[in-house]
CSV table of C-alpha atoms in Angstrom, one decimal:
chain,number,residue,atom,x,y,z
A,1,MET,CA,13.8,-51.5,70.4
A,2,THR,CA,15.4,-48.5,72.0
A,3,GLU,CA,14.5,-45.4,74.0
A,4,CYS,CA,13.5,-41.9,72.9
A,5,VAL,CA,16.0,-39.4,74.2
A,6,GLU,CA,13.3,-36.8,74.4
A,7,CYS,CA,10.5,-38.5,76.4
A,8,GLY,CA,12.0,-41.9,77.3
A,9,ALA,CA,9.3,-43.9,75.5
A,10,GLU,CA,10.2,-47.1,73.7
A,11,VAL,CA,10.9,-46.7,70.0
A,12,THR,CA,10.7,-49.6,67.6
A,13,LEU,CA,13.1,-49.6,64.7
A,14,HIS,CA,12.6,-51.4,61.4
A,15,GLU,CA,14.9,-54.3,60.7
A,16,ASP,CA,16.5,-52.5,57.8
A,17,SER,CA,17.2,-49.3,59.7
A,18,GLU,CA,20.4,-47.5,58.7
A,19,VAL,CA,22.6,-45.2,60.8
A,20,GLY,CA,21.8,-41.7,59.7
A,21,GLU,CA,18.1,-42.5,59.3
A,22,ILE,CA,15.5,-40.4,61.0
A,23,VAL,CA,12.7,-41.9,63.0
A,24,ASP,CA,9.7,-40.3,64.7
A,25,CYS,CA,8.9,-41.0,68.3
A,26,THR,CA,5.3,-42.0,68.2
A,27,THR,CA,4.8,-40.9,71.8
A,28,CYS,CA,6.2,-37.4,71.8
A,29,GLY,CA,6.7,-36.8,68.0
A,30,ALA,CA,10.4,-35.9,68.3
A,31,GLU,CA,12.5,-36.5,65.3
A,32,LEU,CA,15.3,-38.8,66.2
A,33,GLU,CA,18.4,-39.9,64.3
A,34,LEU,CA,19.8,-43.4,64.6
A,35,VAL,CA,23.4,-42.8,65.5
A,36,GLU,CA,24.5,-46.3,66.3
A,37,GLN,CA,23.2,-49.6,64.9
A,38,THR,CA,24.2,-52.3,67.5
A,39,PRO,CA,22.9,-51.7,70.0
A,40,PRO,CA,20.7,-49.1,68.6
A,41,VAL,CA,21.2,-45.5,69.9
A,42,LEU,CA,19.0,-42.6,69.0
A,43,ASP,CA,19.8,-38.9,69.3
A,44,ARG,CA,17.8,-35.7,68.6
A,45,ALA,CA,17.8,-35.1,64.8
A,46,PRO,CA,19.4,-31.9,63.6
A,47,GLU,CA,17.1,-29.0,62.9
A,48,LEU,CA,16.3,-28.3,59.3
A,49,GLU,CA,18.9,-26.1,57.7
A,50,GLU,CA,18.4,-23.6,54.9
A,51,ASP,CA,20.6,-25.3,52.4
A,52,TRP,CA,19.0,-28.7,52.8
A,53,GLY,CA,17.4,-30.2,49.8
A,54,GLU,CA,18.2,-31.7,46.5
B,1,MET,CA,33.3,-52.5,43.5
B,2,GLN,CA,33.9,-50.3,46.4
B,3,ILE,CA,31.4,-47.4,46.4
B,4,GLY,CA,31.5,-44.6,49.0
B,5,LEU,CA,28.3,-42.8,49.7
B,6,LEU,CA,28.6,-39.3,51.2
B,7,TYR,CA,25.6,-38.5,53.4
B,8,SER,CA,24.5,-36.7,56.5
B,9,ARG,CA,21.0,-38.1,56.5
B,10,ILE,CA,19.8,-41.3,55.1
B,11,ARG,CA,16.5,-40.7,53.4
B,12,LYS,CA,14.4,-43.3,51.6
B,13,ASP,CA,16.3,-42.4,48.4
B,14,GLU,CA,19.6,-43.4,50.0
B,15,LYS,CA,18.1,-46.6,51.5
B,16,LEU,CA,16.9,-47.6,48.0
B,17,LEU,CA,20.4,-47.0,46.6
B,18,LEU,CA,22.1,-48.8,49.4
B,19,SER,CA,19.9,-51.7,49.1
B,20,GLU,CA,20.4,-52.0,45.4
B,21,LEU,CA,24.1,-51.7,45.6
B,22,ARG,CA,24.4,-54.3,48.4
B,23,GLU,CA,22.1,-56.7,46.6
B,24,ARG,CA,24.5,-56.6,43.6
B,25,GLY,CA,27.4,-57.5,45.9
B,26,HIS,CA,29.1,-54.1,46.0
B,27,ASP,CA,31.1,-53.1,49.0
B,28,VAL,CA,29.4,-49.9,50.2
B,29,VAL,CA,31.1,-47.5,52.5
B,30,LYS,CA,28.8,-45.0,54.1
B,31,ILE,CA,30.6,-41.8,54.8
B,32,ASP,CA,28.9,-39.4,57.2
B,33,VAL,CA,30.5,-36.1,56.2
B,34,ARG,CA,29.8,-34.7,59.6
B,35,ASP,CA,32.5,-37.0,61.0
B,36,GLN,CA,35.2,-36.2,58.5
B,37,GLN,CA,38.2,-33.9,58.6
B,38,PHE,CA,39.2,-33.0,55.0
B,39,GLY,CA,42.9,-32.2,54.6
B,40,LEU,CA,44.3,-30.4,51.6
B,41,THR,CA,46.3,-33.3,50.2
B,42,GLU,CA,45.5,-36.5,52.1
B,43,ALA,CA,42.1,-38.1,51.9
B,44,PRO,CA,40.6,-39.2,55.1
B,45,GLU,CA,41.2,-42.9,55.8
B,46,VAL,CA,37.6,-44.0,55.0
B,47,PHE,CA,38.2,-42.9,51.3
B,48,ALA,CA,41.0,-45.4,50.8
B,49,GLU,CA,40.4,-48.0,48.0
B,50,LEU,CA,37.1,-46.5,46.8
B,51,ASP,CA,36.4,-46.9,43.1
B,52,LEU,CA,33.7,-44.2,43.1
B,53,VAL,CA,32.1,-41.8,45.6
B,54,VAL,CA,28.4,-41.0,45.3
B,55,ASP,CA,27.4,-37.6,46.7
B,56,ARG,CA,24.1,-37.8,48.5
B,57,CYS,CA,24.7,-35.0,51.0
B,58,LEU,CA,21.5,-33.4,52.1
B,59,ALA,CA,23.2,-30.1,52.8
B,60,THR,CA,24.2,-28.2,49.6
B,61,SER,CA,27.2,-26.5,51.3
B,62,ARG,CA,28.6,-29.9,52.3
B,63,SER,CA,27.9,-31.4,48.9
B,64,ILE,CA,29.9,-28.6,47.2
B,65,TYR,CA,33.0,-28.9,49.4
B,66,ALA,CA,33.0,-32.7,49.9
B,67,THR,CA,32.9,-33.3,46.2
B,68,ARG,CA,35.6,-30.7,45.6
B,69,PHE,CA,37.8,-32.6,48.1
B,70,CYS,CA,37.1,-35.9,46.4
B,71,GLU,CA,38.2,-34.4,43.1
B,72,ALA,CA,41.4,-33.0,44.7
B,73,TYR,CA,42.2,-36.4,46.1
B,74,GLY,CA,41.8,-37.9,42.6
B,75,ILE,CA,38.8,-40.1,43.7
B,76,PRO,CA,36.1,-40.3,41.0
B,77,VAL,CA,32.9,-38.7,42.4
B,78,VAL,CA,29.4,-38.2,41.1
B,79,ASN,CA,28.1,-35.7,40.7
B,80,SER,CA,31.1,-33.6,39.9
B,81,PRO,CA,31.9,-30.6,42.1
B,82,GLU,CA,31.4,-28.4,39.0
B,83,THR,CA,27.9,-29.8,38.5
B,84,ALA,CA,27.2,-29.3,42.2
B,85,GLN,CA,28.4,-25.8,42.1
B,86,ILE,CA,26.1,-24.9,39.2
B,87,CYS,CA,23.0,-26.7,40.4
B,88,ALA,CA,23.3,-25.5,44.0
B,89,ASP,CA,22.8,-21.9,43.0
B,90,LYS,CA,19.8,-20.7,41.1
B,91,VAL,CA,21.7,-17.9,39.5
B,92,GLN,CA,24.4,-20.2,38.1
B,93,ASN,CA,21.7,-22.7,37.2
B,94,SER,CA,19.8,-20.2,35.1
B,95,LEU,CA,22.9,-18.8,33.5
B,96,ALA,CA,24.0,-22.3,32.5
B,97,LEU,CA,20.6,-23.1,31.0
B,98,ALA,CA,20.3,-19.8,29.2
B,99,GLY,CA,23.9,-20.0,28.0
B,100,ALA,CA,23.2,-23.4,26.4
B,101,GLY,CA,20.1,-22.1,24.7
B,102,VAL,CA,17.8,-24.1,26.9
B,103,PRO,CA,14.4,-22.4,27.3
B,104,THR,CA,14.2,-21.1,30.9
B,105,PRO,CA,12.0,-18.5,32.6
B,106,ALA,CA,13.1,-14.9,32.2
B,107,THR,CA,15.1,-13.9,35.2
B,108,GLU,CA,16.8,-10.9,36.6
B,109,VAL,CA,19.2,-10.6,39.6
B,110,SER,CA,19.9,-7.5,41.6
B,111,PHE,CA,21.6,-6.6,44.8
B,112,THR,CA,19.4,-3.9,46.3
B,113,LYS,CA,15.8,-3.7,47.3
B,114,GLU,CA,15.3,-0.7,44.9
B,115,SER,CA,16.8,-2.5,41.9
B,116,ALA,CA,14.8,-5.7,42.7
B,117,MET,CA,11.7,-3.5,42.9
B,118,GLU,CA,12.3,-2.3,39.4
B,119,SER,CA,12.7,-5.8,38.1
B,120,ILE,CA,9.4,-6.8,39.8
B,121,GLU,CA,7.6,-3.9,38.4
B,122,ASN,CA,9.0,-4.6,34.9
B,123,PHE,CA,7.9,-8.3,35.1
B,124,GLY,CA,4.5,-7.2,36.4
B,125,TYR,CA,2.3,-9.1,38.8
B,126,PRO,CA,2.4,-11.9,39.6
B,127,CYS,CA,6.1,-12.6,39.4
B,128,VAL,CA,8.3,-14.8,41.6
B,129,LEU,CA,11.1,-14.1,44.0
B,130,LYS,CA,13.3,-17.1,44.9
B,131,PRO,CA,16.2,-17.6,47.2
B,132,VAL,CA,19.4,-18.4,45.3
B,133,VAL,CA,20.1,-21.4,47.5
B,134,GLY,CA,17.2,-23.5,48.7
B,135,SER,CA,15.1,-26.5,47.9
B,136,TRP,CA,11.7,-28.2,48.4
B,137,GLY,CA,9.9,-24.9,47.5
B,138,ARG,CA,11.0,-23.2,50.7
B,139,LEU,CA,11.1,-19.4,50.8
B,140,MET,CA,9.6,-19.0,47.3
B,141,ALA,CA,7.4,-16.0,47.0
B,142,LYS,CA,4.7,-15.4,44.4
B,143,ILE,CA,4.3,-11.7,44.4
B,144,ASP,CA,0.8,-10.4,43.6
B,145,SER,CA,1.2,-6.7,44.4
B,146,ARG,CA,3.7,-3.9,44.9
B,147,SER,CA,2.9,-3.8,48.7
B,148,ALA,CA,3.6,-7.5,49.0
B,149,ALA,CA,6.9,-7.0,47.1
B,150,GLU,CA,7.9,-4.2,49.3
B,151,ALA,CA,7.3,-6.3,52.4
B,152,ILE,CA,9.1,-9.3,51.2
B,153,LEU,CA,12.1,-7.4,50.0
B,154,GLU,CA,12.3,-5.5,53.3
B,155,HIS,CA,12.2,-8.8,55.2
B,156,LYS,CA,14.9,-10.4,53.1
B,157,ALA,CA,17.2,-7.4,53.3
B,158,THR,CA,16.8,-7.0,57.0
B,159,LEU,CA,16.5,-10.5,58.4
B,160,GLY,CA,18.3,-12.7,55.9
B,161,HIS,CA,21.7,-14.2,55.4
B,162,TYR,CA,23.7,-12.2,52.9
B,163,GLU,CA,22.5,-14.6,50.2
B,164,HIS,CA,19.0,-13.3,50.6
B,165,LYS,CA,20.3,-9.9,49.5
B,166,VAL,CA,20.9,-11.4,46.1
B,167,PHE,CA,17.4,-10.9,44.7
B,168,TYR,CA,16.5,-13.5,42.1
B,169,VAL,CA,13.3,-12.3,40.4
B,170,GLN,CA,11.6,-14.4,37.8
B,171,GLU,CA,8.6,-14.3,35.5
B,172,PHE,CA,5.6,-16.2,36.7
B,173,VAL,CA,5.0,-19.1,34.3
B,174,ASP,CA,1.4,-19.9,34.0
B,175,LYS,CA,1.8,-23.7,34.0
B,176,PRO,CA,-1.3,-26.0,33.9
B,177,GLY,CA,-1.3,-26.8,37.6
B,178,ARG,CA,1.7,-29.2,37.3
B,179,ASP,CA,5.3,-29.4,36.4
B,180,ILE,CA,7.5,-32.3,35.2
B,181,ARG,CA,10.4,-33.9,37.1
B,182,VAL,CA,12.7,-36.0,35.0
B,183,VAL,CA,15.5,-38.1,36.6
B,184,ALA,CA,18.2,-38.6,34.1
B,185,THR,CA,21.8,-39.9,34.0
B,186,ASP,CA,24.1,-37.9,31.7
B,187,GLY,CA,21.0,-36.6,29.9
B,188,GLU,CA,19.4,-40.0,29.4
B,189,PRO,CA,16.0,-40.0,31.0
B,190,ILE,CA,15.3,-42.9,33.5
B,191,ALA,CA,11.7,-41.9,34.1
B,192,ALA,CA,9.6,-38.8,34.5
B,193,MET,CA,6.5,-37.8,36.4
B,194,VAL,CA,4.2,-34.8,36.7
B,195,ARG,CA,3.6,-33.2,40.0
B,196,SER,CA,0.2,-31.6,40.3
B,197,SER,CA,-1.2,-29.3,42.9
B,198,ASP,CA,-3.8,-26.6,43.2
B,199,HIS,CA,-1.0,-24.6,44.8
B,200,TRP,CA,1.4,-22.6,42.6
B,201,LEU,CA,4.2,-24.7,44.1
B,202,THR,CA,4.1,-28.2,42.8
B,203,ASN,CA,7.1,-29.7,44.7
B,204,ALA,CA,6.5,-33.3,45.8
B,205,ALA,CA,7.9,-32.1,49.2
B,206,LYS,CA,4.9,-29.7,49.3
B,207,GLY,CA,2.5,-32.6,48.9
B,208,ALA,CA,1.9,-32.4,45.1
B,209,GLU,CA,0.3,-35.5,43.6
B,210,THR,CA,2.5,-37.4,41.3
B,211,ALA,CA,1.9,-39.5,38.1
B,212,GLU,CA,4.1,-41.0,35.5
B,213,PHE,CA,4.7,-38.9,32.5
B,214,GLU,CA,5.7,-40.0,29.0
B,215,LEU,CA,8.3,-37.6,27.6
B,216,ASP,CA,8.0,-36.5,24.0
B,217,ALA,CA,11.0,-36.0,21.7
B,218,GLU,CA,11.1,-32.3,22.5
B,219,ALA,CA,11.2,-32.8,26.2
B,220,GLU,CA,13.9,-35.5,25.8
B,221,LYS,CA,16.0,-33.2,23.8
B,222,LEU,CA,15.7,-30.4,26.4
B,223,VAL,CA,16.6,-32.9,29.2
B,224,GLN,CA,19.8,-33.8,27.3
B,225,GLN,CA,20.7,-30.1,26.7
B,226,ALA,CA,19.9,-29.1,30.3
B,227,SER,CA,22.1,-32.0,31.6
B,228,ASP,CA,24.9,-31.0,29.3
B,229,ALA,CA,24.6,-27.4,30.4
B,230,VAL,CA,25.4,-28.2,34.0
B,231,GLY,CA,28.1,-30.8,33.3
B,232,GLY,CA,26.0,-34.0,33.3
B,233,GLY,CA,25.5,-36.6,36.1
B,234,LEU,CA,22.6,-38.0,38.0
B,235,LEU,CA,20.2,-35.1,37.8
B,236,GLY,CA,16.6,-34.1,38.5
B,237,ILE,CA,15.5,-31.8,35.7
B,238,ASP,CA,12.4,-29.8,36.2
B,239,LEU,CA,10.3,-28.6,33.3
B,240,MET,CA,7.1,-26.6,33.1
B,241,GLU,CA,4.7,-26.6,30.2
B,242,SER,CA,3.6,-23.1,29.5
B,243,GLU,CA,0.0,-22.7,28.2
B,244,ALA,CA,0.9,-20.0,25.9
B,245,ARG,CA,4.1,-18.5,24.6
B,246,SER,CA,5.0,-15.9,27.2
B,247,ALA,CA,4.9,-12.3,26.0
B,248,SER,CA,6.6,-10.9,29.0
B,249,GLU,CA,9.7,-8.9,28.2
B,250,THR,CA,12.2,-7.8,30.8
B,251,SER,CA,13.7,-4.4,31.2
B,252,SER,CA,16.9,-5.8,29.7
B,253,GLY,CA,15.1,-6.8,26.6
B,254,ASP,CA,15.3,-10.5,27.2
B,255,THR,CA,12.4,-12.5,25.7
B,256,PRO,CA,11.7,-16.0,27.2
B,257,GLN,CA,12.7,-18.6,24.7
B,258,ASP,CA,9.6,-20.7,24.7
B,259,ALA,CA,9.0,-22.0,21.2
B,260,THR,CA,8.7,-25.6,22.3
B,261,GLY,CA,6.1,-25.1,25.0
B,262,TYR,CA,8.5,-26.3,27.6
B,263,THR,CA,10.7,-24.3,29.9
B,264,VAL,CA,13.4,-25.7,32.1
B,265,HIS,CA,13.4,-23.9,35.4
B,266,GLU,CA,15.9,-25.9,37.4
B,267,VAL,CA,18.4,-28.8,37.5
B,268,ASN,CA,18.9,-30.6,40.8
B,269,HIS,CA,22.2,-32.4,41.6
B,270,THR,CA,21.4,-34.5,44.6
B,271,VAL,CA,18.1,-35.5,43.2
B,272,GLU,CA,15.5,-37.3,45.3
B,273,PHE,CA,13.7,-40.0,43.4
B,274,LYS,CA,11.5,-41.9,45.9
B,275,ALA,CA,8.4,-40.1,44.7
B,276,LEU,CA,9.3,-41.0,41.1
B,277,ASN,CA,10.0,-44.6,42.0
B,278,GLU,CA,6.5,-44.9,43.4
B,279,ALA,CA,4.9,-43.1,40.4
B,280,THR,CA,6.5,-45.3,37.7
B,281,ASP,CA,7.0,-48.9,36.9
B,282,VAL,CA,10.6,-48.2,36.2
B,283,ASP,CA,13.0,-49.5,38.9
B,284,VAL,CA,14.7,-46.1,39.4
B,285,PRO,CA,17.4,-47.2,41.9
B,286,ALA,CA,18.3,-50.1,39.7
B,287,GLU,CA,18.7,-47.8,36.7
B,288,VAL,CA,20.8,-45.4,38.9
B,289,VAL,CA,23.0,-48.3,40.0
B,290,ASP,CA,23.5,-49.5,36.4
B,291,TRP,CA,24.8,-46.0,35.7
B,292,LEU,CA,27.0,-45.9,38.8
B,293,GLU,CA,28.5,-49.2,37.9
B,294,ALA,CA,29.4,-47.9,34.5
B,295,LYS,CA,30.9,-44.8,36.0
B,296,ALA,CA,32.9,-46.8,38.5
B,297,ALA,CA,34.2,-49.1,35.7
B,298,ASP,CA,35.2,-46.0,33.7
B,299,GLY,CA,37.1,-44.7,36.7
B,300,VAL,CA,38.9,-48.0,37.2
B,301,LYS,CA,39.7,-48.1,33.5
B,302,GLN,CA,41.2,-44.6,33.5
B,303,GLU,CA,43.3,-45.5,36.5
B,304,VAL,CA,44.8,-48.6,34.8
B,305,VAL,CA,45.6,-46.6,31.7
B,306,ALA,CA,47.3,-43.9,33.7
């Protein structure tokens, strides 16, 4: 459990969460990136860039 | 083995790979390329002792450069920077496919609005305008009329990055509401699926429905040829079935080579496979890791010989 950097709501993370993974805040809808695992720290996820994809 | 995984975002695809690699006891080093400083001769510390690097960068630009650095440091990397360079750019992708004799949609590239307009008029309506770099079906335009073409070209020329002034115009392939995605390793198919949609874009990222697809011998042959054309690796090869042999002829006299009924429109080098993994009974990440293990073993063997 950690805190949304956008709205401050509690965000629950899956047990198998990985640093670099994106989670959505269910309260405000913000896209958040897990930047540290222990203890879990979230940051705002980067905006979509034009060259992203496969 | 020590496997490095280049990333800037961990998608479900990377999680599947990480999980499979760890379950098999491999030592996986996650390398967030955003944190690295790549020198010209010395590899960043995190790359020490790696048997193989797997490029899973979400950003094409990072993928191209990071793999190039790995190669310069002498670290085995998949996919290769050469493959990344070709697959990252639709022009190079099309040239590689056509050069290898793989059926691919007729395409013309031009550098001014006026020249692009001539291509569009020659192809007739509808035709397709694509960005040379991009994914997930973004910024793709199906052009139904001259006025729409004029507006799109004006927007691209005025508002776009310089790459948008490279106008990539393609025939519209009248596919049967679906296309085929094959994930293959060095041309050997792991599994395939169809992506169906009422929309002309059938990318899974656009919400297309997916179902497993059994490849016939002709499709398998094209997958191998397409893979070879871009230098091989872990690839997503996209094919369309055309309902009838296309009669469209471009101003340069090119006729689409479509004798098989398939046309290969693209090869992707950091392929996403989560949708395929759900559509098929094949354990896609396990197959990918089998291949990675073989690649890593090859790299180690070459090192010993050297």
